CSV table of C-alpha atoms in Angstrom, one decimal:
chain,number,residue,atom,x,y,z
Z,2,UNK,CA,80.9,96.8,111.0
Z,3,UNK,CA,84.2,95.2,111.1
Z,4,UNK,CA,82.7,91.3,110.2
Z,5,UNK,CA,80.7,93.3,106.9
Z,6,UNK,CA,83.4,95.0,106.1
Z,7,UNK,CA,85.3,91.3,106.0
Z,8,UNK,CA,82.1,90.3,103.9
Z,9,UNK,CA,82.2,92.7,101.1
Z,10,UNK,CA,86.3,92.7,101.0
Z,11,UNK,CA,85.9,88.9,100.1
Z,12,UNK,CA,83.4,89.5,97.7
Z,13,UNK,CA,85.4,92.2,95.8
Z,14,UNK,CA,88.2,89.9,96.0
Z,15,UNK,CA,86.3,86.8,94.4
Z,16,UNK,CA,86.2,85.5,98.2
Z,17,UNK,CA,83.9,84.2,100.5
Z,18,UNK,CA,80.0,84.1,100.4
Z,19,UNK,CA,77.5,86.7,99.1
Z,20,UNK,CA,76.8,89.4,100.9
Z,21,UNK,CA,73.4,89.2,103.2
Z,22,UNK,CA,70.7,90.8,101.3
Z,23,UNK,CA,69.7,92.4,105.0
Z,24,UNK,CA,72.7,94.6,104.1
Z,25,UNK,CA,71.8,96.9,101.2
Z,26,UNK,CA,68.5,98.1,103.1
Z,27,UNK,CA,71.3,99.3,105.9
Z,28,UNK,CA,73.2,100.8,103.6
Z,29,UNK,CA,70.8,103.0,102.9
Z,30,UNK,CA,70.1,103.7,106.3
Z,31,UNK,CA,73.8,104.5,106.4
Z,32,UNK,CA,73.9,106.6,103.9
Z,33,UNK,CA,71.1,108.7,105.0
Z,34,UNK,CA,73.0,109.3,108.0
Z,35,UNK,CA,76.2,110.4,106.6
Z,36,UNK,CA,74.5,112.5,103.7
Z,37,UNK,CA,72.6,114.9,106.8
Z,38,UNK,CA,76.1,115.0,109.0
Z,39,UNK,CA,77.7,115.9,105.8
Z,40,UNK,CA,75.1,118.3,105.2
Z,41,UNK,CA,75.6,119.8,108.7
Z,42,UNK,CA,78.8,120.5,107.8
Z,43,UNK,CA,78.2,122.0,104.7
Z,44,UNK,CA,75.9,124.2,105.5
Z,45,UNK,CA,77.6,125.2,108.6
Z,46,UNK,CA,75.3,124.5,111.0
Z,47,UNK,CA,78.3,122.2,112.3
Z,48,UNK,CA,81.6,123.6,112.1
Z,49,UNK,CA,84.7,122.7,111.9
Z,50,UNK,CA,87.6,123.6,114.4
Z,51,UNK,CA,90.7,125.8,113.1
Z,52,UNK,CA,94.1,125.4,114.6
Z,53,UNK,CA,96.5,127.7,114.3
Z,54,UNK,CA,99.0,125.9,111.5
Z,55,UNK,CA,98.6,124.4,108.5
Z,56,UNK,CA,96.6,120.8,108.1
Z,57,UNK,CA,97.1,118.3,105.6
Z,58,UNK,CA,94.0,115.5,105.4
Z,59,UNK,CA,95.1,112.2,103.7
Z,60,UNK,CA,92.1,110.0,103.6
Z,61,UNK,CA,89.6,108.0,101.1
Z,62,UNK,CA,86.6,107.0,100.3
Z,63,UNK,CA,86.5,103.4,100.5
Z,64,UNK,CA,87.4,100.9,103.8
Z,65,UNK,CA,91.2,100.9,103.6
Z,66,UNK,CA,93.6,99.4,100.7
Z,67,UNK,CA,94.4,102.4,98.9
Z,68,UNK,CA,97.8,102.5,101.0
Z,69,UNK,CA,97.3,105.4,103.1
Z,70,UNK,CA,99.8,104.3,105.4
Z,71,UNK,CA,102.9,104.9,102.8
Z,72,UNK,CA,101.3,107.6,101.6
Z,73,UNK,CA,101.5,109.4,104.6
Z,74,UNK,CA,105.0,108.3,105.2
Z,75,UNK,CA,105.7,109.7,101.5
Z,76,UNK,CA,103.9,113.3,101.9
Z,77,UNK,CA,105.7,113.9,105.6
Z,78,UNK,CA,109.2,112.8,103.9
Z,79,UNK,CA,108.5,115.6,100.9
Z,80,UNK,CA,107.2,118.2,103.2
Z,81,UNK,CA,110.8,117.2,105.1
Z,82,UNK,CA,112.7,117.5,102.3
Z,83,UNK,CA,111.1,120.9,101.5
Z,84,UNK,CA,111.6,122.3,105.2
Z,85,UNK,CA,108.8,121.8,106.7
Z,86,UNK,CA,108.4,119.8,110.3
Z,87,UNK,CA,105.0,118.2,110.0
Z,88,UNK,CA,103.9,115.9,112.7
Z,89,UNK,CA,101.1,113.7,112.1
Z,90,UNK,CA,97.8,112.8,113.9
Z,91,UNK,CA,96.1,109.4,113.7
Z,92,UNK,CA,93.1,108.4,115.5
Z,93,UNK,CA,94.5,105.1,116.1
Z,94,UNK,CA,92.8,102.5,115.4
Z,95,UNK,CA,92.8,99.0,117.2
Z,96,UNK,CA,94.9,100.4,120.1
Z,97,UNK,CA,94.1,100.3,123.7
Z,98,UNK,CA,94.2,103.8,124.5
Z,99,UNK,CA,90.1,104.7,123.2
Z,100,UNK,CA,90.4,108.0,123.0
Z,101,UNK,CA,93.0,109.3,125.5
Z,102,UNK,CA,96.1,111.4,123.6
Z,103,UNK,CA,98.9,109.1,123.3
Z,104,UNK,CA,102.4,110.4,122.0
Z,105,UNK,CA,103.6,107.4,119.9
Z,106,UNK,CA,106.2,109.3,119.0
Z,107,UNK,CA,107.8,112.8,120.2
Z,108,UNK,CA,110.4,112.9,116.7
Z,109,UNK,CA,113.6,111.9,119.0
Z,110,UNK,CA,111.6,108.7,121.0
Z,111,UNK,CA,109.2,106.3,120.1
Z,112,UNK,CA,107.0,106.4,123.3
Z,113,UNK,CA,104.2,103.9,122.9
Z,114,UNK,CA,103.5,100.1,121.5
Z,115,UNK,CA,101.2,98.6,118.6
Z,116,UNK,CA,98.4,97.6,121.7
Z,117,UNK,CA,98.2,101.0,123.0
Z,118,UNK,CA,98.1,102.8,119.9
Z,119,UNK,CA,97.6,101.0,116.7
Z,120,UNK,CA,99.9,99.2,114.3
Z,121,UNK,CA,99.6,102.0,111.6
Z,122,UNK,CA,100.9,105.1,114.0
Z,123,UNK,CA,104.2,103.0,115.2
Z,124,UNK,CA,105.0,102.1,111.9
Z,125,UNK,CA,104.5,105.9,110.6
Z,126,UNK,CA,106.6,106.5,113.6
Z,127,UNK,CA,109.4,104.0,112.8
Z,128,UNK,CA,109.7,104.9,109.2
Z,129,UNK,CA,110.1,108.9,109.8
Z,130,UNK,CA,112.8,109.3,112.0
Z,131,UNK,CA,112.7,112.9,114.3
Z,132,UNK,CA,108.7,113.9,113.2
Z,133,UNK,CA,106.4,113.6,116.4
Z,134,UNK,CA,103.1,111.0,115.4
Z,135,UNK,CA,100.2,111.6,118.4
Z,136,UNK,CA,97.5,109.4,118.2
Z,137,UNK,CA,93.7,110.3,119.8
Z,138,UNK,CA,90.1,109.8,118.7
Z,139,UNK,CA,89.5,113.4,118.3
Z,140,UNK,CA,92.1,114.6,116.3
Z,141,UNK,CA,92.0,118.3,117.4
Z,142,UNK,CA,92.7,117.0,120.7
Z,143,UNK,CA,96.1,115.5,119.3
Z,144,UNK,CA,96.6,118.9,117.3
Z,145,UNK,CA,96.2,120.5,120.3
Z,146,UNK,CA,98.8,117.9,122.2
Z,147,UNK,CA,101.3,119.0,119.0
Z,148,UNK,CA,101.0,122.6,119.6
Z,149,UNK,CA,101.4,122.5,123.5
Z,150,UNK,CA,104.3,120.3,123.7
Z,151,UNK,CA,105.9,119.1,120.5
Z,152,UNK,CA,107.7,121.2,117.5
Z,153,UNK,CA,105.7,121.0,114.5
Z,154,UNK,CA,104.5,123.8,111.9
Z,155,UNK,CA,102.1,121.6,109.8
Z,156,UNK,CA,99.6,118.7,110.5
Z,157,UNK,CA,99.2,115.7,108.4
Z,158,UNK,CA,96.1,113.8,109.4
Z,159,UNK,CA,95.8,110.2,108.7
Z,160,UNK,CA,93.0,108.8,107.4
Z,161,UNK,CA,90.9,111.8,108.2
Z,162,UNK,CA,88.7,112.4,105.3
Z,163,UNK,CA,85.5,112.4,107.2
Z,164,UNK,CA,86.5,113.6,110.2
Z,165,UNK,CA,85.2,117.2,109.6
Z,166,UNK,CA,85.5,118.2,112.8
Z,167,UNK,CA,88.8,119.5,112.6
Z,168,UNK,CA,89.6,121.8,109.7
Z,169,UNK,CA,92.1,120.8,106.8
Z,170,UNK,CA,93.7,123.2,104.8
Z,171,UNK,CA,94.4,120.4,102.1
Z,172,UNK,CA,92.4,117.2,101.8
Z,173,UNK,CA,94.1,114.6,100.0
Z,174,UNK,CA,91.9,111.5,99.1
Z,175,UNK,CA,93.5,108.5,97.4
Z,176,UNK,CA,91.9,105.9,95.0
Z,177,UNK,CA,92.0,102.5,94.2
Z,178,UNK,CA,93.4,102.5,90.5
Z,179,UNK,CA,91.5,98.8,90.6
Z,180,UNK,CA,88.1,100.3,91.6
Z,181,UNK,CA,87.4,103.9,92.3
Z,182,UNK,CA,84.3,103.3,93.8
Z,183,UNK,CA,83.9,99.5,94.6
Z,184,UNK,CA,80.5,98.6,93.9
Z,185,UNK,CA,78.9,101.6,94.3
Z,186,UNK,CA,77.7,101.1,97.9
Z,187,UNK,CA,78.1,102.2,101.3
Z,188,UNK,CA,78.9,99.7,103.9
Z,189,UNK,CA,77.8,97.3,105.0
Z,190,UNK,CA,76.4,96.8,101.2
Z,191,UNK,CA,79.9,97.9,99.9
Z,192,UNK,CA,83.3,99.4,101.1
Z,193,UNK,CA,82.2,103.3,100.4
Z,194,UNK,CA,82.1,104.9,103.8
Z,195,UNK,CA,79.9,107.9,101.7
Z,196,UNK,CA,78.7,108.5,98.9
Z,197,UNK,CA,81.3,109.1,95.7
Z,198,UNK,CA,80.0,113.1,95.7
Z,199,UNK,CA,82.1,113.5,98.7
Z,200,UNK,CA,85.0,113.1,96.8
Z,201,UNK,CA,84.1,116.9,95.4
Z,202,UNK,CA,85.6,117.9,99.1
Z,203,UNK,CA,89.0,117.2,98.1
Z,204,UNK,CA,91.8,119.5,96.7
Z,205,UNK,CA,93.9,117.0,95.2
Z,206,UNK,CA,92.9,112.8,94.5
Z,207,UNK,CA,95.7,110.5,94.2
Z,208,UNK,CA,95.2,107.5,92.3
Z,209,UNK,CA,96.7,104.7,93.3
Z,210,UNK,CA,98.4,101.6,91.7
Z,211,UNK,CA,96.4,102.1,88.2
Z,212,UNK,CA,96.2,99.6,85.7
Z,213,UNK,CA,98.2,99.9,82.5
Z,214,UNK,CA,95.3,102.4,80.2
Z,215,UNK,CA,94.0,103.3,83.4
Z,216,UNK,CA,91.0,105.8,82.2
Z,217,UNK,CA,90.7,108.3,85.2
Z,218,UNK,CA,86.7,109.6,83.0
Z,219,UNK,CA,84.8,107.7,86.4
Z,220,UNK,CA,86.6,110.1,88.9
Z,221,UNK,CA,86.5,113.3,86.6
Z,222,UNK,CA,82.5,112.9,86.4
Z,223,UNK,CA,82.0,112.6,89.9
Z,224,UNK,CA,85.0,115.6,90.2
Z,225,UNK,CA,85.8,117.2,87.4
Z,226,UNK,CA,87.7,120.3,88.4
Z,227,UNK,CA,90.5,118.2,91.0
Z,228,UNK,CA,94.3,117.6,90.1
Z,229,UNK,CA,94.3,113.7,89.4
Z,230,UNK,CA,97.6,112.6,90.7
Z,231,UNK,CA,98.9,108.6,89.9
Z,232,UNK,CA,100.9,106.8,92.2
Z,233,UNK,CA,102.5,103.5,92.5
Z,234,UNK,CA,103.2,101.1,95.5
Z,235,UNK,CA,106.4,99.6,95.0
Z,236,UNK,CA,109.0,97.1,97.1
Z,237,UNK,CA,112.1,98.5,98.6
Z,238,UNK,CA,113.0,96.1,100.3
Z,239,UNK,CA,113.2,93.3,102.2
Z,240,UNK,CA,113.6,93.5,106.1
Z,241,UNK,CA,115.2,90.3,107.8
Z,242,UNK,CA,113.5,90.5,111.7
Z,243,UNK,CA,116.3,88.8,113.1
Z,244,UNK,CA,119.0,91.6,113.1
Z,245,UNK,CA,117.5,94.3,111.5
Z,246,UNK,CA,119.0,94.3,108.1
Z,247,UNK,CA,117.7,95.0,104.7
Z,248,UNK,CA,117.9,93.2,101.5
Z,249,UNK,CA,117.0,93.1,98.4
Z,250,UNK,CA,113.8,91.0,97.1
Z,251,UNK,CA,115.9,89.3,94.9
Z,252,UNK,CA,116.9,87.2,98.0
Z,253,UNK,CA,113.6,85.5,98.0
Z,254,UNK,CA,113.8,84.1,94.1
Z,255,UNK,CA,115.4,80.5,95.0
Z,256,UNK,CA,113.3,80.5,98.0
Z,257,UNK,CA,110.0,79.0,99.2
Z,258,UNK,CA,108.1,81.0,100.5
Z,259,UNK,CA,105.2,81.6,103.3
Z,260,UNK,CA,103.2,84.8,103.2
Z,261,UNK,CA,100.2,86.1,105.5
Z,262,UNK,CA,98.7,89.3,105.8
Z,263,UNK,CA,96.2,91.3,108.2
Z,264,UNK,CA,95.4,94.4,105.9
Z,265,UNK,CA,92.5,95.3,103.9
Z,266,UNK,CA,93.0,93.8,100.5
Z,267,UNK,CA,95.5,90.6,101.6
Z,268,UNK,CA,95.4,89.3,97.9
Z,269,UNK,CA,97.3,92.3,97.1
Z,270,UNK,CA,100.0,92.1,99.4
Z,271,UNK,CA,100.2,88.4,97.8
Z,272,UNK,CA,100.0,89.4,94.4
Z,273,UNK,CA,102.9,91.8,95.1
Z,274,UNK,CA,105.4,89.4,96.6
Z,275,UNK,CA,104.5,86.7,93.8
Z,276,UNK,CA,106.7,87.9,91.6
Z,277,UNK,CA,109.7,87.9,93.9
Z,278,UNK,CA,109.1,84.5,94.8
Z,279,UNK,CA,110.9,81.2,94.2
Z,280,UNK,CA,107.9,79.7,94.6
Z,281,UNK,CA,104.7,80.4,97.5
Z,282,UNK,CA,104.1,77.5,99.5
Z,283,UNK,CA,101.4,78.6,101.3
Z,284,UNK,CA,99.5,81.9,101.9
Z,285,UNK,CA,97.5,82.9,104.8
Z,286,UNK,CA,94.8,85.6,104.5
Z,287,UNK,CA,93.2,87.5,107.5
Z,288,UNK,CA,90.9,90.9,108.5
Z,289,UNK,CA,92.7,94.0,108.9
Z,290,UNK,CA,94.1,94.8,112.1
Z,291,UNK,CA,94.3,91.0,113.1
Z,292,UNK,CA,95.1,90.2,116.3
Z,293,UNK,CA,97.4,87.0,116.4
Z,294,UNK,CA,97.7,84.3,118.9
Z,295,UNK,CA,99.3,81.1,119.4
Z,296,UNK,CA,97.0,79.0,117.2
Z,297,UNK,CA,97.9,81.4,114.3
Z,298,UNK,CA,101.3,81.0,114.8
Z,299,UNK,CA,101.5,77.5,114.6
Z,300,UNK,CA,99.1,77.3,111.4
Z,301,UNK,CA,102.0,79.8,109.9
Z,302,UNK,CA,104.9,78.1,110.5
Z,303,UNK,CA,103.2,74.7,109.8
Z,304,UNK,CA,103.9,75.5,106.1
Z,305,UNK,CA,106.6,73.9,104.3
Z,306,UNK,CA,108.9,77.0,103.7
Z,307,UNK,CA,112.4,78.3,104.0
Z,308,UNK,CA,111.5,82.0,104.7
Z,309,UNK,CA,108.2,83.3,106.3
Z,310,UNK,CA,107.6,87.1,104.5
Z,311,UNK,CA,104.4,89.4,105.8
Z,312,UNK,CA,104.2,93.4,105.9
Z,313,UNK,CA,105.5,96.2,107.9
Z,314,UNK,CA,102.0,96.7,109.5
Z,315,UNK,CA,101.9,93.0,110.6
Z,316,UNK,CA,105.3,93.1,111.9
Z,317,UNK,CA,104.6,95.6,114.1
Z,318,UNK,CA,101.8,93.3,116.2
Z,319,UNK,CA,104.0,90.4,116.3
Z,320,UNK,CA,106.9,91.8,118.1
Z,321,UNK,CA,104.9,90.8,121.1
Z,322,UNK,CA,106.3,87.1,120.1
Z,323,UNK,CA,109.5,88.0,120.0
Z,324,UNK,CA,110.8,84.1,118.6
Z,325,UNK,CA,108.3,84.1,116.1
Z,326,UNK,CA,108.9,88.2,115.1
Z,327,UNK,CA,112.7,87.0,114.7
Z,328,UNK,CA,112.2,84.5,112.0
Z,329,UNK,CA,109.9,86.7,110.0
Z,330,UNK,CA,110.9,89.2,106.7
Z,331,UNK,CA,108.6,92.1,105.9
Z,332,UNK,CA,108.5,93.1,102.8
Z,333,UNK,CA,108.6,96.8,102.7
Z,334,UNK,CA,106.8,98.9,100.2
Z,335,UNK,CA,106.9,102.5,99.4
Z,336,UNK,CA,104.3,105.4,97.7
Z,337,UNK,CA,106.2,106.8,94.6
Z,338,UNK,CA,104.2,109.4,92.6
Z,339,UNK,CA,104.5,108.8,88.4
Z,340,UNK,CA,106.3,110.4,87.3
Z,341,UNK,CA,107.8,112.3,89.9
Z,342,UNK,CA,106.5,114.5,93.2
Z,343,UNK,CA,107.5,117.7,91.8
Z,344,UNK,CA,104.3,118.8,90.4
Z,345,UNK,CA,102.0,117.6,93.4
Z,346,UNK,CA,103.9,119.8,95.6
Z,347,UNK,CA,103.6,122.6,93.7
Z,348,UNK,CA,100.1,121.9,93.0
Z,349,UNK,CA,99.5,121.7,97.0
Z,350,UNK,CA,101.7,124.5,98.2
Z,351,UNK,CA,99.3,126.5,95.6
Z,352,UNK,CA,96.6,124.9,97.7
Z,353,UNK,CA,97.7,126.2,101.0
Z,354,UNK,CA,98.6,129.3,99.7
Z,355,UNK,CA,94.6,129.5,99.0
């Protein structure tokens, strides 16, 4: 799944070869699949188990890029701000620990590494100081960890969207301003883990990082009775590996630069940090949740540049080259809502008021 998922990113992007005509017939064999689980669901003849607190889902659609990762980061901070103590629950991904509950992250300690847990839960970790983050492939089982042994009085679940098993109060699901609904596929034909109907399951859909006259008449067809949110990725700042300092992005303009990026859209991330740029000597593209070696490290700093720049997500698997970690920058981007968060809270405390 993971090399078609590559395939279809490339294509989307204006990348890489056409996709294998061998992969639309398994699409549909996909999307059979999912439409009878869903189905299950639906119908109740699969349920989904209730814990006893609050959940908030924050998922999507599509394979990645919407930026679920600061999303999460945003809601926790809100629901923080608004005197709540959420903790959140990842599956995740790419770590060593398949499966097994894994406390990255008990809101006073950060307990576990990138390799055992996945880049995306110790970054969640890092960025919200004091809020427990537990990681496990069944998410009720990491619930379950919160309620036995961590203070918390709300869930968020990341990137939980179809993982019905566990019941969600709230589901958010974020879209790609760029393309709601890719091609219209499920993988391996396209990035749509389901069909675009599911996206009647949600309580709220954030859109994210429109275009200017972004015309949101494809998502209200498919859903015409959710609250359409917009949101914006923007950079904060600038983080300098070295000592642990921030600056601002105006301290790349009279550099040049080197960039590379192991997320789900890397032409984004590069797109982003263009206009910050003195100029960008060399960019370096790779799959999401890349895991670096040597060979990779010497094709980076190969490039003619005075400052290496990649993301927060990235950073977080390098530290295990702690020379080359030092000389990097990550440029670090934030979730805003436009125009301002005050009317998606109250639009999903009136949702778990329901």
């Amino acid at each position: 799944m993971a090399r078609s998922a590559d395939y279809v990113r490339n294509k989307l992007e204006g990348t890489g070869r056409a996709l294998p005509l061998v992969s639309f017939p398994l699409s549909l064999g996909y999307e059979a699949v999912v439409r009878l689980r869903n189905s299950c669901y639906d119908k109740k003849f699969l349920h989904a188990q209730k814990l006893p607190l609050p959940v908030i889902s924050v998922g999507n659609l599509t394979l990645g890029g919407t930026g679920k990762t600061p999303a999460v980061i945003m809601l926790a901070r809100l629901l923080k701000e608004r005197g709540y103590r959420p903790a959140v629950v990842s599956r995740g991904y790419g770590g060593r620990n398949r499966g097994a509950v894994t406390v990255v992250s008990d809101g006073g300690r950060i307990g576990a590494t990138s390799e055992e847990a996945g880049d995306e839960p110790v970054l969640i970790a890092e960025s919200l100081e004091n809020m427990p983050v537990v990681t496990a492939r069944r998410r009720v089982d990491a619930g379950q960890a919160v309620l036995r042994n961590l203070e918390a009085d709300l869930l968020i679940l990341d990137d939980a969207f179809q993982h019905r098993s566990l019941f969600r109060d709230v589901d958010i699901v974020l879209v790609d301003g760029d393309r709601p609904f890719g091609n219209g596929c499920i993988v391996p034909g396209g990035m749509l883990r389901e069909p675009p109907a599911g996206i009647r399951r949600a309580h709220l859909i954030i859109v994210t990082d429109a275009p200017p006259g972004f015309d949101a008449g494809e998502i209200e067809r498919v859903a015409p009775d959710i609250p359409i949110f917009m949101a914006q990725r923007r950079v904060e700042d600038i983080l300098d590996c070295s000592d642990g300092t921030a600056r601002s992005p105006e301290f790349l303009r009279n550099k040049r630069v080197a960039a590379f990026a192991g997320i789900a859209f890397p032409r984004r991330f590069r797109d982003t940090l263009l206009p910050w740029c003195g100029s960008l000597e060399a960019f370096f593209s790779f799959s999401d949740h890349h895991v670096y070696d040597e060979r990779d490290i010497r094709e980076i700093r190969a490039a003619d540049a005075d400052v290496i720049v990649t993301t927060e997500k990235d950073g977080v698997r390098l530290r295990r080259f702690p020379e080359f970690y030092r000389s990097l920058r990550l440029l670090r981007i934030g979730m805003h809502i436009i125009p301002s968060p005050e009317e998606l809270m109250t639009t999903l405390f009136e949702k778990l008021r329901q």
